[in-house]
Coordinates of C-alpha atoms in Angstrom, one line a residue:
M1 CA -68.6 22.2 8.3
K2 CA -66.5 25.1 7.0
Y3 CA -63.6 22.7 6.4
I4 CA -66.0 20.5 4.2
K5 CA -67.1 23.6 2.2
L6 CA -63.5 24.6 1.8
G7 CA -62.6 21.1 0.5
L8 CA -65.5 21.2 -2.0
G9 CA -64.3 24.7 -3.2
V10 CA -60.8 23.4 -3.9
I11 CA -62.2 20.4 -5.8
L12 CA -64.5 22.6 -7.9
L13 CA -61.6 25.0 -8.6
S14 CA -59.5 22.1 -9.7
L15 CA -62.1 20.9 -12.1
V16 CA -62.5 24.3 -13.6
L17 CA -58.8 24.7 -14.1
T18 CA -58.6 21.2 -15.7
A19 CA -61.5 22.1 -18.1
C20 CA -59.5 25.2 -19.2
T21 CA -56.3 23.4 -20.0
P22 CA -55.7 22.9 -23.7
D23 CA -55.7 19.3 -24.9
T24 CA -52.1 18.5 -25.8
N25 CA -53.2 15.7 -28.0
D26 CA -55.2 18.1 -30.1
L27 CA -52.2 20.5 -30.4
S28 CA -50.0 17.6 -31.3
D29 CA -52.4 16.5 -34.0
L30 CA -52.7 20.1 -35.3
E31 CA -48.9 20.4 -35.5
A32 CA -48.6 17.1 -37.4
N33 CA -51.3 18.2 -39.8
L34 CA -49.5 21.5 -40.6
L35 CA -46.1 19.8 -40.9
S36 CA -47.6 17.4 -43.5
Q37 CA -48.5 20.4 -45.7
V38 CA -45.1 22.2 -45.5
D39 CA -43.5 22.6 -48.9
R40 CA -39.8 21.9 -48.4
S41 CA -39.0 23.3 -51.9
Q42 CA -39.9 26.8 -50.7
D43 CA -37.2 26.8 -48.0
D44 CA -33.5 26.2 -48.9
Y45 CA -32.6 25.0 -45.4
L46 CA -35.3 22.4 -45.3
E47 CA -34.2 21.2 -48.7
M48 CA -30.6 21.0 -47.5
M49 CA -31.8 19.0 -44.5
K50 CA -34.0 16.6 -46.5
D51 CA -32.7 13.6 -44.6
N52 CA -34.3 14.9 -41.4
E53 CA -37.9 14.7 -40.5
L54 CA -39.7 18.1 -40.4
S55 CA -40.4 17.5 -36.7
Q56 CA -36.7 17.5 -36.1
L57 CA -36.2 20.9 -37.8
I58 CA -39.2 23.1 -36.9
V59 CA -41.6 23.4 -34.0
L60 CA -44.9 25.2 -33.6
D61 CA -44.3 28.6 -32.0
S62 CA -47.6 30.6 -32.1
I63 CA -50.9 31.2 -33.9
Q64 CA -52.7 34.5 -34.6
Y65 CA -56.2 34.7 -36.1
G66 CA -57.5 37.2 -38.6
A67 CA -58.1 38.0 -42.2
F68 CA -55.0 38.0 -44.4
T69 CA -55.8 37.1 -48.0
D70 CA -59.3 38.5 -48.2
V71 CA -61.5 40.8 -46.2
D72 CA -64.1 38.1 -45.6
S73 CA -61.7 35.2 -44.9
D74 CA -61.4 33.4 -41.5
E75 CA -57.7 32.6 -41.3
A76 CA -54.8 31.9 -39.0
M77 CA -51.2 33.0 -39.2
V78 CA -49.2 30.0 -37.9
I79 CA -45.5 30.6 -37.0
F80 CA -43.0 27.8 -36.8
K81 CA -39.5 28.4 -35.4
F82 CA -36.5 26.4 -36.6
I83 CA -34.4 24.3 -34.2
D84 CA -30.7 24.7 -33.8
V85 CA -30.1 26.5 -37.0
P86 CA -26.5 27.5 -37.7
H87 CA -25.7 31.3 -37.8
V88 CA -25.5 31.3 -41.6
G89 CA -29.1 30.0 -41.7
G90 CA -30.5 32.7 -39.4
L91 CA -30.5 31.9 -35.6
N92 CA -34.1 33.0 -35.2
R93 CA -35.3 31.7 -38.6
K94 CA -39.1 31.4 -38.7
M95 CA -41.7 30.0 -41.2
V96 CA -45.1 31.6 -41.6
L97 CA -48.1 29.6 -42.8
I98 CA -51.4 31.3 -43.7
C99 CA -54.1 28.8 -43.1
D100 CA -57.9 28.5 -43.2
A101 CA -58.8 29.0 -39.5
N102 CA -61.4 26.1 -39.5
T103 CA -59.6 23.4 -41.5
F104 CA -56.0 24.6 -41.1
E105 CA -55.5 24.0 -44.8
V106 CA -52.3 25.9 -45.7
K107 CA -52.8 28.7 -48.3
L108 CA -49.4 30.5 -48.2
Q109 CA -45.9 29.8 -46.9
H110 CA -43.0 32.1 -46.3
T111 CA -39.6 31.9 -44.4
F112 CA -38.0 34.8 -42.6
V113 CA -34.3 34.5 -42.0
A114 CA -32.3 36.6 -39.3
D115 CA -30.7 36.3 -35.9
H116 CA -33.8 38.2 -34.6
V117 CA -37.1 38.0 -36.3
E118 CA -40.1 40.3 -35.5
L119 CA -43.5 39.9 -37.2
H120 CA -46.1 42.6 -36.7
L121 CA -49.7 42.7 -38.0
L122 CA -50.8 45.9 -39.8
Q123 CA -54.5 46.2 -39.6
R124 CA -56.6 48.0 -42.2
N125 CA -59.9 49.7 -41.8
D126 CA -61.5 46.8 -43.6
L127 CA -60.0 44.5 -40.8
R128 CA -57.7 42.7 -43.2
N129 CA -54.1 42.3 -41.9
E130 CA -50.9 43.0 -43.7
I131 CA -47.5 41.9 -42.3
L132 CA -44.4 43.9 -41.3
Y133 CA -41.2 42.0 -40.9
I134 CA -38.2 43.5 -39.1
G135 CA -35.0 41.4 -38.8
S136 CA -31.5 42.0 -37.5
T137 CA -28.4 39.9 -38.0
S138 CA -24.9 40.4 -36.4
Y139 CA -21.6 39.6 -37.9
Q140 CA -18.2 40.4 -36.3
G141 CA -19.8 42.7 -33.8
E142 CA -21.9 44.7 -36.2
T143 CA -25.6 44.5 -36.7
V144 CA -27.5 44.9 -39.9
Y145 CA -31.3 45.5 -40.0
G146 CA -33.8 44.5 -42.7
I147 CA -37.4 45.5 -43.0
E148 CA -40.2 44.3 -45.4
W149 CA -43.9 45.0 -45.8
F150 CA -46.1 42.3 -47.3
D151 CA -49.6 42.4 -48.7
L152 CA -51.2 39.0 -49.1
S153 CA -54.3 39.9 -51.0
T154 CA -52.8 38.8 -54.3
G155 CA -52.4 35.2 -53.1
E156 CA -48.7 35.5 -52.3
F157 CA -46.4 37.4 -50.0
E158 CA -46.2 40.6 -52.2
R159 CA -43.6 43.1 -51.1
K160 CA -44.7 46.7 -50.9
S161 CA -42.5 49.9 -50.6
I162 CA -42.5 51.6 -47.2
I163 CA -40.8 54.7 -48.6
E164 CA -39.7 55.8 -52.1
G165 CA -36.3 54.2 -52.7
D166 CA -34.4 52.3 -50.0
F167 CA -33.5 52.9 -46.4
E168 CA -29.8 53.5 -45.7
R169 CA -27.8 50.4 -45.1
N170 CA -27.0 51.5 -41.5
A171 CA -30.8 52.1 -40.6
A172 CA -32.3 50.4 -37.6
F173 CA -36.0 50.0 -37.0
F174 CA -38.4 49.8 -34.0
F175 CA -42.2 49.3 -34.5
S176 CA -44.9 49.7 -31.8
N177 CA -48.5 50.9 -31.7
D178 CA -48.6 51.6 -35.5
I179 CA -45.5 53.8 -35.3
L180 CA -42.3 52.8 -37.2
Q181 CA -39.2 54.6 -35.8
I182 CA -36.1 54.8 -37.9
F183 CA -32.6 55.2 -36.3
E184 CA -29.1 55.6 -37.7
L185 CA -26.9 52.8 -36.2
S186 CA -23.3 53.7 -35.6
Y187 CA -20.6 52.4 -33.3
E188 CA -18.3 54.0 -30.7
D189 CA -15.6 51.9 -29.2
Y190 CA -17.4 48.8 -30.6
E191 CA -20.6 49.8 -28.8
P192 CA -23.8 50.4 -30.8
V193 CA -25.2 54.0 -30.9
Y194 CA -28.8 54.4 -32.1
T195 CA -29.5 58.0 -33.3
Y196 CA -33.2 58.8 -33.9
Q197 CA -34.0 60.0 -37.4
Y198 CA -37.7 60.1 -38.0
S199 CA -41.0 58.2 -37.6
L200 CA -43.5 56.8 -40.0
F201 CA -47.2 56.2 -39.0
W202 CA -49.2 53.2 -40.2
S203 CA -52.5 54.6 -41.6
Q204 CA -55.3 52.0 -41.3
T205 CA -57.6 54.1 -43.5
E206 CA -55.2 54.5 -46.4
A207 CA -53.1 51.3 -45.7
V208 CA -49.8 53.2 -46.1
F209 CA -46.9 54.4 -44.0
K210 CA -47.0 58.2 -43.7

């Protein structure tokens, strides 16, 4: 009798796991819908590769939900990664689509180009998200970092200043738990040396780095 109970338990567990598995057809339909809305003219690489289908050039990477353009909006940040991009085009090149979370109608599109792309959400007290981009690219053994902060409330990817002026060209960045750490990147015997400089804290209340 216990063997019969065990068998039923395995069957029930199998059914539960099956029910929780995402429908790959739905995901494929979603990806096709998003691809049909991509504007090639906003990306120089896609324009250059116009003889290729978009499905040969980019693939769905991740989806994050939240409010981006307006406090009361129900939206999704959809990230596509590029396939087999040459170094000059950014090895980790990524495209961001801001969409309506229910219909997945695309509202905004922006491409980030680097060998390594990081995208972080900066949440405000009103629960709207802004976006912090950190990218790094290496040439001839040396790495250069880039950083940009975007506010989407104006209906576009509007850059905002993190500090007065610009960071030093040899600055490197690490962001975690609302803390942006700035390092000086130098080299000794061709090995990178990261020297800590200072930290900036993201204030959700004031929506600034302090």
